[in-house]
PDB file of C-alpha atoms in Angstrom:
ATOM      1  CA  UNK A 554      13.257 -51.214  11.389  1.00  0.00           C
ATOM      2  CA  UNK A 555      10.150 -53.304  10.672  1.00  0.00           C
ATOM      3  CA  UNK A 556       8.301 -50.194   9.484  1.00  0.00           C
ATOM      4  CA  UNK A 557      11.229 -49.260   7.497  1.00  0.00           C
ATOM      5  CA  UNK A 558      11.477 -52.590   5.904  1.00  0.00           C
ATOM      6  CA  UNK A 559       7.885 -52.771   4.900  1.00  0.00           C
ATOM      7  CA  UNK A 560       7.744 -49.135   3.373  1.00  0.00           C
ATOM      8  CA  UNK A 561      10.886 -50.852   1.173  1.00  0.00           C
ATOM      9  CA  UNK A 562       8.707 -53.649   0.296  1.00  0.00           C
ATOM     10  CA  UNK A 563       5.955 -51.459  -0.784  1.00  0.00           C
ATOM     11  CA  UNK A 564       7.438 -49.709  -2.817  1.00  0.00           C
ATOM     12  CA  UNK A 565       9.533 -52.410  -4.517  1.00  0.00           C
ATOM     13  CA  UNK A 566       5.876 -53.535  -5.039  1.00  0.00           C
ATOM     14  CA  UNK A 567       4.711 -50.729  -6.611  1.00  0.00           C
ATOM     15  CA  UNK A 568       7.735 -49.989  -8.639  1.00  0.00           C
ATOM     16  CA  UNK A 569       6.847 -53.522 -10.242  1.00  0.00           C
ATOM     17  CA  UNK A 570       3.613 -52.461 -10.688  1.00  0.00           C
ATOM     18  CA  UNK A 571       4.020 -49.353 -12.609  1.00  0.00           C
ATOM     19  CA  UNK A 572       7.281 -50.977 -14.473  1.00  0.00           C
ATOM     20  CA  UNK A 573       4.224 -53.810 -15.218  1.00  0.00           C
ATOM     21  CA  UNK A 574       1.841 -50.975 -16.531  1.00  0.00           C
ATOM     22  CA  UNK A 575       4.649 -49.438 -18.324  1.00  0.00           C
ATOM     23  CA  UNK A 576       5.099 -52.073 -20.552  1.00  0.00           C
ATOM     24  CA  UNK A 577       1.944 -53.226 -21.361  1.00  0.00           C
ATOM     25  CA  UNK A 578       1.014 -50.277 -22.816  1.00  0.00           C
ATOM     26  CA  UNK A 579       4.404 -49.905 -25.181  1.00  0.00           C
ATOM     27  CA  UNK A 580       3.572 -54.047 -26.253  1.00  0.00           C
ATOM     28  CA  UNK A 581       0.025 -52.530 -26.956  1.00  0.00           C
ATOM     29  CA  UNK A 582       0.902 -49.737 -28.712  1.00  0.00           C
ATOM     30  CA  UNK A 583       3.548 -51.997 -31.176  1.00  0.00           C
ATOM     31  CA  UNK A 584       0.572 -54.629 -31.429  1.00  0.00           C
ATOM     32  CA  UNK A 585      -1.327 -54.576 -34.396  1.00  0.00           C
ATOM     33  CA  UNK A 586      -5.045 -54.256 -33.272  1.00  0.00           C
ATOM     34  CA  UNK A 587      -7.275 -57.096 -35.057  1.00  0.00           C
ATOM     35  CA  UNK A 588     -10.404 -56.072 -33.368  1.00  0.00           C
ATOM     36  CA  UNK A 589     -12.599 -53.977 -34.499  1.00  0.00           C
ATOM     37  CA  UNK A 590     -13.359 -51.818 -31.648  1.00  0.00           C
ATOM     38  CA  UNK A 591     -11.309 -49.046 -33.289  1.00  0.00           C
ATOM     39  CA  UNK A 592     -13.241 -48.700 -36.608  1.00  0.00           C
ATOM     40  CA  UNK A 593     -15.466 -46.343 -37.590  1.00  0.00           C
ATOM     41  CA  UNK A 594     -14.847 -45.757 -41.473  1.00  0.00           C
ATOM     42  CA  UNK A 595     -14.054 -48.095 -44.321  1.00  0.00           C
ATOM     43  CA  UNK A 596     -10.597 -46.404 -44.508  1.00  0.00           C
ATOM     44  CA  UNK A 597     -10.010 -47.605 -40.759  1.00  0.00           C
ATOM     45  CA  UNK A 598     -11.289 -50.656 -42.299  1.00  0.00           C
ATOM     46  CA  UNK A 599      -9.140 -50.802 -45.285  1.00  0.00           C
ATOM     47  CA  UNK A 600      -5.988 -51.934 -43.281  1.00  0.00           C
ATOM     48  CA  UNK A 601      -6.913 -54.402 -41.767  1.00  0.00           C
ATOM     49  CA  UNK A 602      -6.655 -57.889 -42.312  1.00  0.00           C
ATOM     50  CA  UNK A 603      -9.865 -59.691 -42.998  1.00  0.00           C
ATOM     51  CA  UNK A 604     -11.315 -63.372 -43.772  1.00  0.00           C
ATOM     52  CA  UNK A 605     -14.240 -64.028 -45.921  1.00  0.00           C
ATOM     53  CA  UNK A 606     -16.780 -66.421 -44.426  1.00  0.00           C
ATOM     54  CA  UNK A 607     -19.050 -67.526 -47.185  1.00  0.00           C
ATOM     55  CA  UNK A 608     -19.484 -66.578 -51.105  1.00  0.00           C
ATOM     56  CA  UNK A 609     -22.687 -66.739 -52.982  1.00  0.00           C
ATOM     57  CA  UNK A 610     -22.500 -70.655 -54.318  1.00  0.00           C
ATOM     58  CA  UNK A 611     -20.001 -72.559 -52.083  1.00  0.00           C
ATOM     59  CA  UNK A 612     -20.616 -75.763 -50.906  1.00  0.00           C
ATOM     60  CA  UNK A 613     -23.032 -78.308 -52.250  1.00  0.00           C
ATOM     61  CA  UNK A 614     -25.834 -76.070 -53.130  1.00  0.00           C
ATOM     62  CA  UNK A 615     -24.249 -74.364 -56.373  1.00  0.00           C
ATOM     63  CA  UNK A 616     -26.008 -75.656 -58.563  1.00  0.00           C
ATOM     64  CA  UNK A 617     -28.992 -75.550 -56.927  1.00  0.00           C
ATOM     65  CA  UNK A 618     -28.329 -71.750 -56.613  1.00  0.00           C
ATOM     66  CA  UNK A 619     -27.509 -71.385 -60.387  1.00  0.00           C
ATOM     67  CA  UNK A 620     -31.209 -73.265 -61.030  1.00  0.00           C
ATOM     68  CA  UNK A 621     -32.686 -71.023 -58.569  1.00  0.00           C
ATOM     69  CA  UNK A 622     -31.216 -67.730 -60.405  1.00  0.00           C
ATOM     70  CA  UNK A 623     -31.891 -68.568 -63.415  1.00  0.00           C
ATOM     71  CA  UNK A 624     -35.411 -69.772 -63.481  1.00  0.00           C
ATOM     72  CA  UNK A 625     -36.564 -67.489 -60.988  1.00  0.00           C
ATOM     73  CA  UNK A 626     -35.165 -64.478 -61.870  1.00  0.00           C
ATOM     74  CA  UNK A 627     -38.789 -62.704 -61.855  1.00  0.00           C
ATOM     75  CA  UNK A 628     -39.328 -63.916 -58.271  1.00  0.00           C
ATOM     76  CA  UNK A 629     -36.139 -61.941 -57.308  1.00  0.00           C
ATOM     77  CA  UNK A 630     -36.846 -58.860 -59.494  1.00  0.00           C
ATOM     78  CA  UNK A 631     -40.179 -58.887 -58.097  1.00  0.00           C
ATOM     79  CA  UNK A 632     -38.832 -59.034 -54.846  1.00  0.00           C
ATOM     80  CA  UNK A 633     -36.772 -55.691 -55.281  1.00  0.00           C
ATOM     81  CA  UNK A 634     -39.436 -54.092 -57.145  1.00  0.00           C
ATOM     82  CA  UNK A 635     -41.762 -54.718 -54.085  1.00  0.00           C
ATOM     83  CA  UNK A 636     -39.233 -53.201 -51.788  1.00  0.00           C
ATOM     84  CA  UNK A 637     -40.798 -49.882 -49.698  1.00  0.00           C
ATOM     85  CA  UNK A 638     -37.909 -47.297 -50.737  1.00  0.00           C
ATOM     86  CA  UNK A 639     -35.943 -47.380 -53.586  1.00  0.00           C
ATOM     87  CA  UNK A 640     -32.952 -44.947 -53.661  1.00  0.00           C
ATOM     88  CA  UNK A 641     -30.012 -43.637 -55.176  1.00  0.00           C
ATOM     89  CA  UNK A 642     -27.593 -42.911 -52.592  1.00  0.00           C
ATOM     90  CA  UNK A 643     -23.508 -43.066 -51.950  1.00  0.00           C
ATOM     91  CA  UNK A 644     -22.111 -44.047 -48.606  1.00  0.00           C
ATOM     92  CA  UNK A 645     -20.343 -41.419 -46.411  1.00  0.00           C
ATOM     93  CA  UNK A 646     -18.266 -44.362 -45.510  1.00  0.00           C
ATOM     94  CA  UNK A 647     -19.055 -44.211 -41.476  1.00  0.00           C
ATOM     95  CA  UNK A 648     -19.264 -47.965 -40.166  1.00  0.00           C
ATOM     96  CA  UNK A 649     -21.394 -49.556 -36.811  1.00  0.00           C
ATOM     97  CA  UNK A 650     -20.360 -52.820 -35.748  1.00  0.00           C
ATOM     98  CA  UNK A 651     -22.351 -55.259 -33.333  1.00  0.00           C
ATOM     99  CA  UNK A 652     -22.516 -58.980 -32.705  1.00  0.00           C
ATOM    100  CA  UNK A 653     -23.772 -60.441 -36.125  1.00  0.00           C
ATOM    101  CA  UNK A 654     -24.654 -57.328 -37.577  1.00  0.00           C
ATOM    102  CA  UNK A 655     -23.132 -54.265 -39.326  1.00  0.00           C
ATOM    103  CA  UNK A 656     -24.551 -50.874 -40.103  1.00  0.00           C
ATOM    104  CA  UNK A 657     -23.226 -48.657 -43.331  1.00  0.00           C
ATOM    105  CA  UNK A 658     -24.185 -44.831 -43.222  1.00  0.00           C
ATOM    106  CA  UNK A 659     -25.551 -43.898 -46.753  1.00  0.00           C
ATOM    107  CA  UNK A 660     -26.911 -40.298 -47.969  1.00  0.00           C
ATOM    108  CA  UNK A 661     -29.374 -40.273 -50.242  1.00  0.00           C
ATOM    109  CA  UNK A 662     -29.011 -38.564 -53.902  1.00  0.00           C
ATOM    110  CA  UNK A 663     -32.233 -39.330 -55.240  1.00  0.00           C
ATOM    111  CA  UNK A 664     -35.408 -41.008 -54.398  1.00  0.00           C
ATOM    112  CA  UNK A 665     -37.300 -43.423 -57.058  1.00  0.00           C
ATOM    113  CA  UNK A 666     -39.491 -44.699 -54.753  1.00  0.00           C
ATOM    114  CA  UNK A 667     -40.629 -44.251 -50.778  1.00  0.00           C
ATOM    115  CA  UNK A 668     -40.736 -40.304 -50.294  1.00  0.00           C
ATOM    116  CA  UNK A 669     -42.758 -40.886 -47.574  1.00  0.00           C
ATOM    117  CA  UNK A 670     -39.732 -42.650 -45.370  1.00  0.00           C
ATOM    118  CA  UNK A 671     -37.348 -40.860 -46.266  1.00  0.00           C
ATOM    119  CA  UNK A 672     -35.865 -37.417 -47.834  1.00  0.00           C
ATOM    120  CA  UNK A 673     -33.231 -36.311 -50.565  1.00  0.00           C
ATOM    121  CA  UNK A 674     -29.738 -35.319 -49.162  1.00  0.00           C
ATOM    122  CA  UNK A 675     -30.281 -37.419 -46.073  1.00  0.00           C
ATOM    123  CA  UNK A 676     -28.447 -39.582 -43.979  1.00  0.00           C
ATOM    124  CA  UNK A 677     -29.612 -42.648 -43.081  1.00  0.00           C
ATOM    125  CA  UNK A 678     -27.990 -46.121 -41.782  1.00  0.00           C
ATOM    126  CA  UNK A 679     -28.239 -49.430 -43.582  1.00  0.00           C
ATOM    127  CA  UNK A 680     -28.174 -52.932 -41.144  1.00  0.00           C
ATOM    128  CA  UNK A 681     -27.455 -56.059 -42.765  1.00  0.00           C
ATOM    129  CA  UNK A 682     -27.298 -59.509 -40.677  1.00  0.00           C
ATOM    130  CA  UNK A 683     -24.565 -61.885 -40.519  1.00  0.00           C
ATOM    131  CA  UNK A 684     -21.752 -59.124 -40.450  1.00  0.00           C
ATOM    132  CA  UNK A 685     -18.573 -58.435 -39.483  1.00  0.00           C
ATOM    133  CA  UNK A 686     -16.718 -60.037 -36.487  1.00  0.00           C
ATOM    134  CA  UNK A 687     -13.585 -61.023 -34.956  1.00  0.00           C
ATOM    135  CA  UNK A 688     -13.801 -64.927 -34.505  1.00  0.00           C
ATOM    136  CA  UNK A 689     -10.562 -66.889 -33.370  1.00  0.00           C
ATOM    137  CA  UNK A 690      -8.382 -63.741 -33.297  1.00  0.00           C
ATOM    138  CA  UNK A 691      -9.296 -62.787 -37.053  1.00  0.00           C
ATOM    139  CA  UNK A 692     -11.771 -60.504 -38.425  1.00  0.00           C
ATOM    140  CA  UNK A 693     -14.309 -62.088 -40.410  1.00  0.00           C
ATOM    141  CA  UNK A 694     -16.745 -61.003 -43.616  1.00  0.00           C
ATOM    142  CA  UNK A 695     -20.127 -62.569 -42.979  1.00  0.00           C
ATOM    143  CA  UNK A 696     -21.921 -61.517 -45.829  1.00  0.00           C
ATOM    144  CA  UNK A 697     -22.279 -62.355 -49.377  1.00  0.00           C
ATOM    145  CA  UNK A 698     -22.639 -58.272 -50.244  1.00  0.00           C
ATOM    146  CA  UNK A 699     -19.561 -56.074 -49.464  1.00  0.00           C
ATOM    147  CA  UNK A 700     -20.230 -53.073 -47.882  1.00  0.00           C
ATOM    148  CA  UNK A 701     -20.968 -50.004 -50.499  1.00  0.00           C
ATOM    149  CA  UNK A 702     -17.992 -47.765 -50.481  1.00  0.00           C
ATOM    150  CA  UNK A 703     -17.537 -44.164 -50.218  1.00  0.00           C
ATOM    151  CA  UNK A 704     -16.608 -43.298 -53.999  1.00  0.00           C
ATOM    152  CA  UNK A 705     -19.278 -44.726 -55.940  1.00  0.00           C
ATOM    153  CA  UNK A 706     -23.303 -44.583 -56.197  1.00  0.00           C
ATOM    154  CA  UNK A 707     -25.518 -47.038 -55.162  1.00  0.00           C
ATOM    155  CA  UNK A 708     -29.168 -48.146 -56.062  1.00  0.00           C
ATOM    156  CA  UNK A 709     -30.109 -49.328 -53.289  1.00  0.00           C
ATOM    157  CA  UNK A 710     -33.811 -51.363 -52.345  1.00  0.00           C
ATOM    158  CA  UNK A 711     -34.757 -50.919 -48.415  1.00  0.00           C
ATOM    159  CA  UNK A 712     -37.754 -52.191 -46.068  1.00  0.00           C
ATOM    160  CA  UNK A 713     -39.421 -49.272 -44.063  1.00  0.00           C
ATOM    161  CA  UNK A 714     -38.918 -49.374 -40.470  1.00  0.00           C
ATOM    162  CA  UNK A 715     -41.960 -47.854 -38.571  1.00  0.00           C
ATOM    163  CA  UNK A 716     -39.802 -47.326 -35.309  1.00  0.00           C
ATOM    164  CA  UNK A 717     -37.966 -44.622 -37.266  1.00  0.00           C
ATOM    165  CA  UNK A 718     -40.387 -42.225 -35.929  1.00  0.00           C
ATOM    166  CA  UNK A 719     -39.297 -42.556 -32.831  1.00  0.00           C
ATOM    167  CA  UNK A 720     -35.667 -42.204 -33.930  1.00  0.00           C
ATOM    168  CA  UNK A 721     -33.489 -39.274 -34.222  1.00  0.00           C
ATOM    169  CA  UNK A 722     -31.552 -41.046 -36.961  1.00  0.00           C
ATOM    170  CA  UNK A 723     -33.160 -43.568 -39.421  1.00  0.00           C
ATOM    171  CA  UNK A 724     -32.661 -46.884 -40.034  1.00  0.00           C
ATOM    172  CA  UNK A 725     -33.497 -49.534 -42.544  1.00  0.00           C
ATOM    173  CA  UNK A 726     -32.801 -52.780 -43.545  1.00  0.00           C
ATOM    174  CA  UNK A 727     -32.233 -54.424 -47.063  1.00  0.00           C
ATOM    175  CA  UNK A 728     -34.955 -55.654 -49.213  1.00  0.00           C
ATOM    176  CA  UNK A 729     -32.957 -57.868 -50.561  1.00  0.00           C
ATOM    177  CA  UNK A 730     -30.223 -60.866 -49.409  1.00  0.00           C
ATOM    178  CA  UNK A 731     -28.785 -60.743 -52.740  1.00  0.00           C
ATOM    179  CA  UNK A 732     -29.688 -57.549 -54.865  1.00  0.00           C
ATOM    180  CA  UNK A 733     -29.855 -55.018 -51.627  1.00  0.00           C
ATOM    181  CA  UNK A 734     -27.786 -52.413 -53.082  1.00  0.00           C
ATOM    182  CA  UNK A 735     -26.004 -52.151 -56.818  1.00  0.00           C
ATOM    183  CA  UNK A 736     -23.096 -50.423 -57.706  1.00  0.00           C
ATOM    184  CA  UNK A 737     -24.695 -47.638 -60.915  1.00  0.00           C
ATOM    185  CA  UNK A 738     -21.730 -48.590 -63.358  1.00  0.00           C
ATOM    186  CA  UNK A 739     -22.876 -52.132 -63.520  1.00  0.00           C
ATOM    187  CA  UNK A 740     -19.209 -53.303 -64.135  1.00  0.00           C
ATOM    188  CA  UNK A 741     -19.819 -57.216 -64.556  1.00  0.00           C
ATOM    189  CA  UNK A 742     -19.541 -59.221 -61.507  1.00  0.00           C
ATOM    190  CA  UNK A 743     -16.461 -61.787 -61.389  1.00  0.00           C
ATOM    191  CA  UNK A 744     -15.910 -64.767 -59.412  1.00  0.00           C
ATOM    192  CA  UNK A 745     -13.818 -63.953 -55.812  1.00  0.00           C
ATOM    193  CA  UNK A 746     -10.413 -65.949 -56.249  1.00  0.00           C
ATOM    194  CA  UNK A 747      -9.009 -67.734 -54.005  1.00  0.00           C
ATOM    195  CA  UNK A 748      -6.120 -65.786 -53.312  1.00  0.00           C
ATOM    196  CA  UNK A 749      -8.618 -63.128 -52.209  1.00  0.00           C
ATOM    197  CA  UNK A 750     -10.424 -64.714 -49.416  1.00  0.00           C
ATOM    198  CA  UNK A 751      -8.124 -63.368 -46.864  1.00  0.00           C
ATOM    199  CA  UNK A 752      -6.669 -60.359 -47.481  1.00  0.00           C
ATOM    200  CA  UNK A 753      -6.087 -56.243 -46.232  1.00  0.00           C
ATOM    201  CA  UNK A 754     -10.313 -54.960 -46.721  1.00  0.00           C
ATOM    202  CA  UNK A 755      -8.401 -52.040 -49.123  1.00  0.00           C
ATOM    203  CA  UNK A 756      -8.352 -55.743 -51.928  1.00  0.00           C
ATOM    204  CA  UNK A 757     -11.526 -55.996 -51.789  1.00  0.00           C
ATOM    205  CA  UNK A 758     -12.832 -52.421 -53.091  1.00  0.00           C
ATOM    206  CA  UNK A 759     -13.639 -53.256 -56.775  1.00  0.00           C
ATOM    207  CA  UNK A 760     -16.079 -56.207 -55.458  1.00  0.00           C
ATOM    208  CA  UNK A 761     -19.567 -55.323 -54.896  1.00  0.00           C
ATOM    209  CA  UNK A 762     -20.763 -59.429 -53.682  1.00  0.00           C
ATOM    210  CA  UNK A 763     -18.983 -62.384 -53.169  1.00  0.00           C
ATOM    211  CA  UNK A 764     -19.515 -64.974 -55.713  1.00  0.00           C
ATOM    212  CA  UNK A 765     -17.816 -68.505 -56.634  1.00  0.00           C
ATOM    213  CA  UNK A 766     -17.634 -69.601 -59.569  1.00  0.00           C
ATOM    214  CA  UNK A 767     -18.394 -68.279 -63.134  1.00  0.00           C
ATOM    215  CA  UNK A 768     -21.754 -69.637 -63.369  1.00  0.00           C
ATOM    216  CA  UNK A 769     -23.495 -68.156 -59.820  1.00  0.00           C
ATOM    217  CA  UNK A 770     -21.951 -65.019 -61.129  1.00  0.00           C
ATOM    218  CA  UNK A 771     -23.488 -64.542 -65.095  1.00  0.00           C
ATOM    219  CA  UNK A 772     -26.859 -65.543 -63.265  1.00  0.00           C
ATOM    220  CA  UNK A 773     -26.130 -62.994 -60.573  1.00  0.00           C
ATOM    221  CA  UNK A 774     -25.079 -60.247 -63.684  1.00  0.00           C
ATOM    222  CA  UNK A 775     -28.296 -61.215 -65.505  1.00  0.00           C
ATOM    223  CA  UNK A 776     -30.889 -59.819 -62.732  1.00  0.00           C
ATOM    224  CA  UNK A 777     -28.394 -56.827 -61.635  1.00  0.00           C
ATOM    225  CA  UNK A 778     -28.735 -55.558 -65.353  1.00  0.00           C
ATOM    226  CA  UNK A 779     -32.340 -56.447 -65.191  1.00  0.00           C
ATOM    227  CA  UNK A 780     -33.054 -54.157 -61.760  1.00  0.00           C
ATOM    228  CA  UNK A 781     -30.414 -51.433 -63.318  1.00  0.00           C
ATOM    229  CA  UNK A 782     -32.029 -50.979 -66.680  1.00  0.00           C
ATOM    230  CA  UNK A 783     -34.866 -50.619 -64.825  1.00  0.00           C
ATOM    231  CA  UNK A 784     -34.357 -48.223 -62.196  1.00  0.00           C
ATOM    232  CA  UNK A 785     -30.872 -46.421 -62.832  1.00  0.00           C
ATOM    233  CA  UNK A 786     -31.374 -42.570 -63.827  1.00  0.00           C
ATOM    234  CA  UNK A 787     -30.698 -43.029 -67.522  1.00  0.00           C
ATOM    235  CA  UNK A 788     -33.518 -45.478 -68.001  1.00  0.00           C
TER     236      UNK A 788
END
C-alpha cells in the first residue's frame, strides 16, 4: 500500500510538472519577445519596439554643439578625410549584438581609399560603441547614427584594424562619431520628433542620425554635403 501510494504521489508530481512545462512554453510562444536574442537582420529588427537613448544636441550642450559644428567644420572634415579606408558599400542587413556594442555587416561596392585593408565585393562588419540593448524590459538605441540599411548605399569612413589578419572575417570600426557612414542621396537631415523616440525600428528607416532640433541638424547637413561632394562617385 505504501509503495502504491508513493508511485501515486510521483506521478501526481510529475503530471504537475509536465502540465507546468506545458504551459510555459504556450505563455512563451503568445509573448511578444523584447529581447534581442532573436535578431539577426534589420527586418527581425524592424518589428520590434524600440526606445531612443540620446539625439545629437539634447540636453544643455546644444548650443555648444551647434558652435562646435559650425566653426569647426574643417576639424571634422579633416577628421574623415584622415580616416584609413574610405568606401562605398551597402549593408547586407545581417546584425551582431553585444553588451554596449553593435556590429552591421556591409559589402563593399567601391573603394576610394584603403585598398590595402580591404577588397571590392567584400564583406566586412562595422562595430560602433554605445549600441543596442534591452534596459528595463525595453530595447534601447544607443547611438546618435542609425544603423545603414539594406536598400541604400553608403559612404562610409573606417579605422584599420591590424588584428584583421588574424581574422577570417574583417572588422573595423568608424572613423567618425558623427559622419561614420552617409547615406549617397544626401536627402537633408531633419530633426527626430518627439513622437518618434519610441516606436516599431521599421519608423525609423528614412533617418540616417538622430538629431534635435533644427539648428544641430543644418550644421550637421552642412559637413555631410561637404564630405559627399567630395567623395561620392559623381564628384
Amino acid at each position: 500500500m505504501r509503495m502504491e501510494g508513493w508511485k501515486k504521489w510521483y506521478i501526481w508530481i510529475v503530471a504537475v510538472f509536465l502540465l507546468t512545462a506545458v504551459v510555459g512554453k504556450v505563455i512563451m510562444a503568445r509573448t511578444p519577445d523584447v529581447g534581442l536574442a532573436g535578431v539577426k537582420t534589420i527586418d527581425e529588427l524592424s518589428g520590434r519596439q524600440v526606445k531612443l537613448e540620446y539625439a545629437l544636441g539634447d540636453g544643455e550642450s546644444r548650443e555648444a554643439l551647434v558652435k562646435s559644428l559650425t566653426k569647426n567644420q574643417d576639424e571634422y572634415v579633416c577628421q574623415v578625410e584622415e580616416a584609413d579606408i574610405i568606401v562605398l558599400a551597402k549593408s547586407t542587413g545581417v546584425l551582431e549584438f553585444t553588451t554596449g556594442t553593435y556590429g552591421q555587416e556591409i559589402c563593399v561596392d567601391s573603394i576610394i581609399k584603403g585598398n590595402e585593408w580591404i577588397d571590392e565585393n567584400e564583406a566586412c562588419w562595422i562595430w560602433r560603441s554605445y549600441g543596442m540593448e534591452v534596459m528595463d524590459g525595453q530595447i534601447v538605441y544607443r547611438n546618435v547614427l542609425n544603423l545603414m540599411q539594406d536598400d541604400g548605399t553608403y559612404l562610409v569612413f573606417l579605422n584599420s584594424n591590424q588584428l584583421n589578419q588574424y581574422r577570417t572575417e574583417k572588422e573595423f570600426q568608424t572613423a567618425s562619431e558623427y559622419f561614420g557612414y552617409l547615406p549617397i542621396e544626401g536627402a537633408k537631415v531633419q530633426p527626430i520628433k518627439e513622437n518618434q523616440r519610441n516606436v516599431l525600428y521599421k519608423e525609423w528607416s528614412e533617418i540616417p542620425v538622430f538629431i534635435s532640433s533644427e539648428k544641430v541638424a543644418a550644421a550637421w547637413n552642412e559637413i555631410a554635403e561637404m564630405l559627399l561632394n567630395k567623395f561620392e562617385p559623381d564628384a
